[in-house]
Each structure stands twice: as structure tokens, then as C-alpha cells.
């Protein structure tokens, strides 16, 4: 009798667990559906953004300044960070990919379906400007990125030897760039200066693009 009662109790608990899981899944689906409906009504768009640049350019600091509105302690990114940044009815899925030289060949694995590139350059690091240019130009020649808009964050503008926009454009070989939307924005990741101005430009470009 005791064995039968225990089996009955376990059966009851199992069915109850399955029922509540089914109810939970249905609630989640309904919630997602309602969320999708509101997104469509409000005209919200989802865009995939790839943020790259040499190591120590300030990519991860920028990502979390945009995401959290504050400075976080960072370490060199080995692999990637991914966050969703909501801005002006656009949901940016931002992939922040490590910039160390041994990691850069992996950038191409993130190219597919990318609609916008944020290239972060240390405006104060004149010794590595040619290296930054070579990596950027190599990436812009990739077929999968041919339609991606390019936003350059000329970062660390608070430092004394930081290049201005015109010199950054020249140094990165962007003066003769054709058939691609491109904008260079002066930024300081630690204060947030210039970050949202850059996102304004990117938002407007991507809203008007197909897909």
C-alpha cells in the first residue's frame, strides 16, 4: 500500500510539474508575442552592430558606458562581449570583439548579417595608427560587410596628442572611401562625450536602410 501511495504521489507531482511548465511556456510565448506587437506598433527595429578596433582602444569601456551609463573596470577582451543597447526606437545588438593581434583573424566570424560597424581608434596612439588603418581597410574589403555603415569613434580625445577628425580620416585612409555610409565622431569613453552623437548618426542611417 505504501509503495502504491508513493507512486501515486510521484505521478501527481510529475503531472503537476508538466502542467505548470506548459502554462509557463504559454505565458512566455504570449508575453513575447505582445512585446513583438508593441515593437511593431512603435516602429522599433533591431540592428546588429559589430564594434572592433585594436586592443586598448576603448571598445569595452564604450559598450558598457552606452549600456549602463557608467564606467566599469575592464580587462583585455579575449573573445567577445555582447550587449543590447536601446536607443531611439532601435535595439542595437552590439558585439564587442577583442582587438589583440592574435584574435583579429576571428573578427570575420562575426561579419554575417552585420548592418553597422563601429570602429574604435585610439586617437592619441600615433604609433599604431597605420596598424589600425590596415585592419580597418582589410575589414572594409570583406564582401559580407559591403553594405554595412561605418561609424568611427575617434576615442581618447581628452588626451593631449589626440588627432582631430580630419587627421583621423587621413590616417585611416577614409578620404577616398566610396559607396559606403561613413562618419567619424570624436569621443571620450570615460566621460561619454560624443558617444550618443555617434549613435544618432548610426540610428538615422540604419532607420533609412532596408532590412
PDB file of C-alpha atoms in Angstrom:
ATOM      1  CA  UNK A   1       0.000   0.000   0.000  1.00  0.00           C
ATOM      2  CA  UNK A   2       2.780   2.395   0.909  1.00  0.00           C
ATOM      3  CA  UNK A   3       4.549   1.769  -2.426  1.00  0.00           C
ATOM      4  CA  UNK A   4       1.320   2.435  -4.329  1.00  0.00           C
ATOM      5  CA  UNK A   5       0.756   5.662  -2.426  1.00  0.00           C
ATOM      6  CA  UNK A   6       4.320   6.842  -3.102  1.00  0.00           C
ATOM      7  CA  UNK A   7       3.964   6.059  -6.829  1.00  0.00           C
ATOM      8  CA  UNK A   8       0.632   7.897  -6.909  1.00  0.00           C
ATOM      9  CA  UNK A   9       2.195  10.898  -5.190  1.00  0.00           C
ATOM     10  CA  UNK A  10       5.164  10.962  -7.588  1.00  0.00           C
ATOM     11  CA  UNK A  11       2.803  10.695 -10.569  1.00  0.00           C
ATOM     12  CA  UNK A  12       0.730  13.577  -9.259  1.00  0.00           C
ATOM     13  CA  UNK A  13       3.811  15.734  -8.741  1.00  0.00           C
ATOM     14  CA  UNK A  14       5.090  14.881 -12.222  1.00  0.00           C
ATOM     15  CA  UNK A  15       1.816  15.834 -13.914  1.00  0.00           C
ATOM     16  CA  UNK A  16       1.583  18.990 -11.828  1.00  0.00           C
ATOM     17  CA  UNK A  17       5.133  19.927 -12.836  1.00  0.00           C
ATOM     18  CA  UNK A  18       4.398  19.315 -16.522  1.00  0.00           C
ATOM     19  CA  UNK A  19       1.181  21.340 -16.308  1.00  0.00           C
ATOM     20  CA  UNK A  20       2.833  24.324 -14.682  1.00  0.00           C
ATOM     21  CA  UNK A  21       5.714  24.177 -17.185  1.00  0.00           C
ATOM     22  CA  UNK A  22       3.179  24.183 -20.045  1.00  0.00           C
ATOM     23  CA  UNK A  23       1.387  27.172 -18.503  1.00  0.00           C
ATOM     24  CA  UNK A  24       4.714  28.977 -18.036  1.00  0.00           C
ATOM     25  CA  UNK A  25       5.775  28.370 -21.646  1.00  0.00           C
ATOM     26  CA  UNK A  26       2.420  29.628 -22.905  1.00  0.00           C
ATOM     27  CA  UNK A  27       2.743  32.733 -20.747  1.00  0.00           C
ATOM     28  CA  UNK A  28       6.230  33.369 -22.105  1.00  0.00           C
ATOM     29  CA  UNK A  29       5.054  32.943 -25.692  1.00  0.00           C
ATOM     30  CA  UNK A  30       2.135  35.286 -25.079  1.00  0.00           C
ATOM     31  CA  UNK A  31       4.439  37.825 -23.460  1.00  0.00           C
ATOM     32  CA  UNK A  32       6.863  37.662 -26.381  1.00  0.00           C
ATOM     33  CA  UNK A  33       4.004  37.986 -28.871  1.00  0.00           C
ATOM     34  CA  UNK A  34       2.616  41.048 -27.084  1.00  0.00           C
ATOM     35  CA  UNK A  35       6.128  42.523 -26.937  1.00  0.00           C
ATOM     36  CA  UNK A  36       6.591  41.932 -30.680  1.00  0.00           C
ATOM     37  CA  UNK A  37       3.216  43.568 -31.418  1.00  0.00           C
ATOM     38  CA  UNK A  38       4.150  46.670 -29.397  1.00  0.00           C
ATOM     39  CA  UNK A  39       7.550  46.808 -31.105  1.00  0.00           C
ATOM     40  CA  UNK A  40       5.834  46.829 -34.499  1.00  0.00           C
ATOM     41  CA  UNK A  41       3.315  49.468 -33.440  1.00  0.00           C
ATOM     42  CA  UNK A  42       6.076  51.686 -32.087  1.00  0.00           C
ATOM     43  CA  UNK A  43       8.267  51.080 -35.120  1.00  0.00           C
ATOM     44  CA  UNK A  44      11.071  49.543 -33.106  1.00  0.00           C
ATOM     45  CA  UNK A  45      13.868  48.000 -35.155  1.00  0.00           C
ATOM     46  CA  UNK A  46      16.569  45.515 -34.291  1.00  0.00           C
ATOM     47  CA  UNK A  47      20.047  46.045 -35.738  1.00  0.00           C
ATOM     48  CA  UNK A  48      23.244  44.051 -35.465  1.00  0.00           C
ATOM     49  CA  UNK A  49      26.350  46.134 -34.825  1.00  0.00           C
ATOM     50  CA  UNK A  50      29.951  44.945 -34.792  1.00  0.00           C
ATOM     51  CA  UNK A  51      32.349  47.001 -32.677  1.00  0.00           C
ATOM     52  CA  UNK A  52      36.020  46.384 -33.397  1.00  0.00           C
ATOM     53  CA  UNK A  53      39.367  48.132 -33.190  1.00  0.00           C
ATOM     54  CA  UNK A  54      42.852  47.499 -31.878  1.00  0.00           C
ATOM     55  CA  UNK A  55      43.364  46.383 -28.307  1.00  0.00           C
ATOM     56  CA  UNK A  56      43.222  49.163 -25.685  1.00  0.00           C
ATOM     57  CA  UNK A  57      41.273  51.493 -27.992  1.00  0.00           C
ATOM     58  CA  UNK A  58      38.385  51.684 -25.502  1.00  0.00           C
ATOM     59  CA  UNK A  59      35.761  49.391 -27.071  1.00  0.00           C
ATOM     60  CA  UNK A  60      34.572  47.644 -23.923  1.00  0.00           C
ATOM     61  CA  UNK A  61      34.521  50.900 -21.948  1.00  0.00           C
ATOM     62  CA  UNK A  62      32.314  52.408 -24.673  1.00  0.00           C
ATOM     63  CA  UNK A  63      29.996  49.393 -24.751  1.00  0.00           C
ATOM     64  CA  UNK A  64      29.274  49.493 -21.036  1.00  0.00           C
ATOM     65  CA  UNK A  65      29.078  53.279 -20.941  1.00  0.00           C
ATOM     66  CA  UNK A  66      26.287  53.001 -23.519  1.00  0.00           C
ATOM     67  CA  UNK A  67      24.665  50.019 -21.808  1.00  0.00           C
ATOM     68  CA  UNK A  68      24.907  51.056 -18.150  1.00  0.00           C
ATOM     69  CA  UNK A  69      25.690  54.759 -18.323  1.00  0.00           C
ATOM     70  CA  UNK A  70      28.758  54.289 -16.162  1.00  0.00           C
ATOM     71  CA  UNK A  71      32.407  53.328 -16.325  1.00  0.00           C
ATOM     72  CA  UNK A  72      33.211  49.741 -15.458  1.00  0.00           C
ATOM     73  CA  UNK A  73      36.590  48.189 -14.775  1.00  0.00           C
ATOM     74  CA  UNK A  74      37.660  46.289 -17.883  1.00  0.00           C
ATOM     75  CA  UNK A  75      40.332  43.795 -18.810  1.00  0.00           C
ATOM     76  CA  UNK A  76      41.529  42.957 -22.345  1.00  0.00           C
ATOM     77  CA  UNK A  77      38.693  41.174 -24.128  1.00  0.00           C
ATOM     78  CA  UNK A  78      39.550  37.597 -25.060  1.00  0.00           C
ATOM     79  CA  UNK A  79      36.718  36.589 -27.360  1.00  0.00           C
ATOM     80  CA  UNK A  80      33.739  38.930 -27.233  1.00  0.00           C
ATOM     81  CA  UNK A  81      31.195  40.806 -25.150  1.00  0.00           C
ATOM     82  CA  UNK A  82      27.646  41.134 -26.448  1.00  0.00           C
ATOM     83  CA  UNK A  83      25.000  43.502 -25.116  1.00  0.00           C
ATOM     84  CA  UNK A  84      21.729  45.012 -26.265  1.00  0.00           C
ATOM     85  CA  UNK A  85      21.677  48.809 -26.277  1.00  0.00           C
ATOM     86  CA  UNK A  86      18.274  50.508 -26.638  1.00  0.00           C
ATOM     87  CA  UNK A  87      18.403  53.897 -28.319  1.00  0.00           C
ATOM     88  CA  UNK A  88      15.764  55.912 -30.182  1.00  0.00           C
ATOM     89  CA  UNK A  89      13.446  53.017 -31.055  1.00  0.00           C
ATOM     90  CA  UNK A  90      16.369  50.917 -32.232  1.00  0.00           C
ATOM     91  CA  UNK A  91      17.582  47.881 -30.378  1.00  0.00           C
ATOM     92  CA  UNK A  92      21.296  47.572 -31.114  1.00  0.00           C
ATOM     93  CA  UNK A  93      22.810  44.158 -30.543  1.00  0.00           C
ATOM     94  CA  UNK A  94      26.433  45.204 -30.113  1.00  0.00           C
ATOM     95  CA  UNK A  95      29.224  42.648 -30.465  1.00  0.00           C
ATOM     96  CA  UNK A  96      32.430  43.944 -28.883  1.00  0.00           C
ATOM     97  CA  UNK A  97      35.203  41.728 -30.241  1.00  0.00           C
ATOM     98  CA  UNK A  98      38.717  41.579 -28.778  1.00  0.00           C
ATOM     99  CA  UNK A  99      41.368  43.540 -30.652  1.00  0.00           C
ATOM    100  CA  UNK A 100      44.616  41.773 -29.785  1.00  0.00           C
ATOM    101  CA  UNK A 101      46.560  40.780 -32.898  1.00  0.00           C
ATOM    102  CA  UNK A 102      46.114  37.031 -32.388  1.00  0.00           C
ATOM    103  CA  UNK A 103      42.355  37.461 -32.043  1.00  0.00           C
ATOM    104  CA  UNK A 104      41.773  39.697 -35.080  1.00  0.00           C
ATOM    105  CA  UNK A 105      41.558  36.811 -37.594  1.00  0.00           C
ATOM    106  CA  UNK A 106      38.431  35.760 -35.667  1.00  0.00           C
ATOM    107  CA  UNK A 107      36.657  39.040 -36.479  1.00  0.00           C
ATOM    108  CA  UNK A 108      35.343  37.561 -39.736  1.00  0.00           C
ATOM    109  CA  UNK A 109      33.223  35.051 -37.811  1.00  0.00           C
ATOM    110  CA  UNK A 110      31.055  37.977 -36.673  1.00  0.00           C
ATOM    111  CA  UNK A 111      30.587  39.627 -40.086  1.00  0.00           C
ATOM    112  CA  UNK A 112      27.423  37.825 -41.196  1.00  0.00           C
ATOM    113  CA  UNK A 113      24.246  39.945 -41.025  1.00  0.00           C
ATOM    114  CA  UNK A 114      26.137  42.935 -39.620  1.00  0.00           C
ATOM    115  CA  UNK A 115      24.386  46.179 -40.557  1.00  0.00           C
ATOM    116  CA  UNK A 116      26.735  48.627 -38.917  1.00  0.00           C
ATOM    117  CA  UNK A 117      30.407  48.724 -37.930  1.00  0.00           C
ATOM    118  CA  UNK A 118      31.710  50.800 -35.049  1.00  0.00           C
ATOM    119  CA  UNK A 119      35.474  51.053 -35.420  1.00  0.00           C
ATOM    120  CA  UNK A 120      37.128  52.440 -32.299  1.00  0.00           C
ATOM    121  CA  UNK A 121      40.530  54.035 -32.676  1.00  0.00           C
ATOM    122  CA  UNK A 122      42.823  55.481 -30.011  1.00  0.00           C
ATOM    123  CA  UNK A 123      43.291  58.996 -31.406  1.00  0.00           C
ATOM    124  CA  UNK A 124      46.263  59.563 -29.132  1.00  0.00           C
ATOM    125  CA  UNK A 125      48.240  56.459 -30.177  1.00  0.00           C
ATOM    126  CA  UNK A 126      50.044  57.769 -33.237  1.00  0.00           C
ATOM    127  CA  UNK A 127      52.488  54.853 -33.291  1.00  0.00           C
ATOM    128  CA  UNK A 128      49.700  52.351 -34.044  1.00  0.00           C
ATOM    129  CA  UNK A 129      47.634  54.423 -36.466  1.00  0.00           C
ATOM    130  CA  UNK A 130      48.998  52.571 -39.513  1.00  0.00           C
ATOM    131  CA  UNK A 131      48.156  49.260 -37.871  1.00  0.00           C
ATOM    132  CA  UNK A 132      44.609  50.484 -37.206  1.00  0.00           C
ATOM    133  CA  UNK A 133      44.279  51.623 -40.828  1.00  0.00           C
ATOM    134  CA  UNK A 134      45.430  48.258 -42.188  1.00  0.00           C
ATOM    135  CA  UNK A 135      42.948  46.331 -40.043  1.00  0.00           C
ATOM    136  CA  UNK A 136      40.072  48.652 -40.936  1.00  0.00           C
ATOM    137  CA  UNK A 137      40.800  48.573 -44.673  1.00  0.00           C
ATOM    138  CA  UNK A 138      41.123  44.783 -44.616  1.00  0.00           C
ATOM    139  CA  UNK A 139      37.709  44.545 -42.987  1.00  0.00           C
ATOM    140  CA  UNK A 140      36.057  47.002 -45.371  1.00  0.00           C
ATOM    141  CA  UNK A 141      37.151  44.819 -48.287  1.00  0.00           C
ATOM    142  CA  UNK A 142      35.167  41.858 -46.940  1.00  0.00           C
ATOM    143  CA  UNK A 143      32.175  41.030 -49.133  1.00  0.00           C
ATOM    144  CA  UNK A 144      29.909  40.298 -46.149  1.00  0.00           C
ATOM    145  CA  UNK A 145      30.364  43.878 -44.924  1.00  0.00           C
ATOM    146  CA  UNK A 146      29.920  45.654 -48.245  1.00  0.00           C
ATOM    147  CA  UNK A 147      26.585  47.223 -47.204  1.00  0.00           C
ATOM    148  CA  UNK A 148      27.442  47.936 -43.569  1.00  0.00           C
ATOM    149  CA  UNK A 149      27.513  51.565 -42.433  1.00  0.00           C
ATOM    150  CA  UNK A 150      30.774  52.644 -40.806  1.00  0.00           C
ATOM    151  CA  UNK A 151      30.921  54.755 -37.655  1.00  0.00           C
ATOM    152  CA  UNK A 152      34.418  55.585 -36.437  1.00  0.00           C
ATOM    153  CA  UNK A 153      34.760  56.561 -32.804  1.00  0.00           C
ATOM    154  CA  UNK A 154      37.915  58.693 -32.625  1.00  0.00           C
ATOM    155  CA  UNK A 155      38.382  57.919 -28.955  1.00  0.00           C
ATOM    156  CA  UNK A 156      40.510  59.410 -26.144  1.00  0.00           C
ATOM    157  CA  UNK A 157      40.011  62.980 -27.321  1.00  0.00           C
ATOM    158  CA  UNK A 158      40.764  64.136 -23.775  1.00  0.00           C
ATOM    159  CA  UNK A 159      44.444  63.289 -24.248  1.00  0.00           C
ATOM    160  CA  UNK A 160      46.883  65.999 -25.417  1.00  0.00           C
ATOM    161  CA  UNK A 161      48.106  64.467 -28.688  1.00  0.00           C
ATOM    162  CA  UNK A 162      44.759  63.195 -29.969  1.00  0.00           C
ATOM    163  CA  UNK A 163      44.266  63.644 -33.709  1.00  0.00           C
ATOM    164  CA  UNK A 164      41.244  65.623 -34.887  1.00  0.00           C
ATOM    165  CA  UNK A 165      38.610  64.274 -37.286  1.00  0.00           C
ATOM    166  CA  UNK A 166      40.361  65.379 -40.475  1.00  0.00           C
ATOM    167  CA  UNK A 167      43.652  63.814 -39.450  1.00  0.00           C
ATOM    168  CA  UNK A 168      41.887  60.605 -38.375  1.00  0.00           C
ATOM    169  CA  UNK A 169      40.173  60.431 -41.765  1.00  0.00           C
ATOM    170  CA  UNK A 170      43.522  60.818 -43.492  1.00  0.00           C
ATOM    171  CA  UNK A 171      45.349  58.394 -41.193  1.00  0.00           C
ATOM    172  CA  UNK A 172      42.741  55.641 -41.643  1.00  0.00           C
ATOM    173  CA  UNK A 173      42.605  56.053 -45.420  1.00  0.00           C
ATOM    174  CA  UNK A 174      38.937  57.077 -45.459  1.00  0.00           C
ATOM    175  CA  UNK A 175      39.218  60.220 -47.559  1.00  0.00           C
ATOM    176  CA  UNK A 176      38.669  58.276 -50.781  1.00  0.00           C
ATOM    177  CA  UNK A 177      36.056  55.873 -49.376  1.00  0.00           C
ATOM    178  CA  UNK A 178      33.158  55.363 -51.801  1.00  0.00           C
ATOM    179  CA  UNK A 179      29.834  53.503 -51.821  1.00  0.00           C
ATOM    180  CA  UNK A 180      29.600  53.327 -48.053  1.00  0.00           C
ATOM    181  CA  UNK A 181      27.959  55.489 -45.400  1.00  0.00           C
ATOM    182  CA  UNK A 182      30.762  56.691 -43.126  1.00  0.00           C
ATOM    183  CA  UNK A 183      31.031  59.111 -40.223  1.00  0.00           C
ATOM    184  CA  UNK A 184      33.817  59.968 -37.780  1.00  0.00           C
ATOM    185  CA  UNK A 185      32.818  61.083 -34.288  1.00  0.00           C
ATOM    186  CA  UNK A 186      35.206  62.445 -31.676  1.00  0.00           C
ATOM    187  CA  UNK A 187      34.660  60.634 -28.372  1.00  0.00           C
ATOM    188  CA  UNK A 188      35.888  60.264 -24.833  1.00  0.00           C
ATOM    189  CA  UNK A 189      34.688  56.930 -23.460  1.00  0.00           C
ATOM    190  CA  UNK A 190      35.353  57.799 -19.818  1.00  0.00           C
ATOM    191  CA  UNK A 191      33.077  60.864 -19.877  1.00  0.00           C
ATOM    192  CA  UNK A 192      30.686  59.666 -22.580  1.00  0.00           C
ATOM    193  CA  UNK A 193      31.357  62.729 -24.743  1.00  0.00           C
ATOM    194  CA  UNK A 194      30.420  62.114 -28.376  1.00  0.00           C
ATOM    195  CA  UNK A 195      29.048  58.585 -27.927  1.00  0.00           C
ATOM    196  CA  UNK A 196      25.383  59.446 -28.347  1.00  0.00           C
ATOM    197  CA  UNK A 197      26.103  61.866 -31.180  1.00  0.00           C
ATOM    198  CA  UNK A 198      27.658  58.916 -32.989  1.00  0.00           C
ATOM    199  CA  UNK A 199      24.652  56.712 -32.227  1.00  0.00           C
ATOM    200  CA  UNK A 200      22.369  59.474 -33.529  1.00  0.00           C
ATOM    201  CA  UNK A 201      24.094  59.287 -36.899  1.00  0.00           C
ATOM    202  CA  UNK A 202      24.055  55.485 -36.951  1.00  0.00           C
ATOM    203  CA  UNK A 203      20.380  55.363 -35.928  1.00  0.00           C
ATOM    204  CA  UNK A 204      19.364  57.691 -38.741  1.00  0.00           C
ATOM    205  CA  UNK A 205      21.358  55.764 -41.326  1.00  0.00           C
ATOM    206  CA  UNK A 206      20.037  52.359 -40.271  1.00  0.00           C
ATOM    207  CA  UNK A 207      16.422  53.521 -39.998  1.00  0.00           C
ATOM    208  CA  UNK A 208      16.541  54.530 -43.631  1.00  0.00           C
ATOM    209  CA  UNK A 209      18.229  51.328 -44.783  1.00  0.00           C
ATOM    210  CA  UNK A 210      16.387  48.206 -45.861  1.00  0.00           C
ATOM    211  CA  UNK A 211      16.414  45.168 -43.557  1.00  0.00           C
TER     212      UNK A 211
END
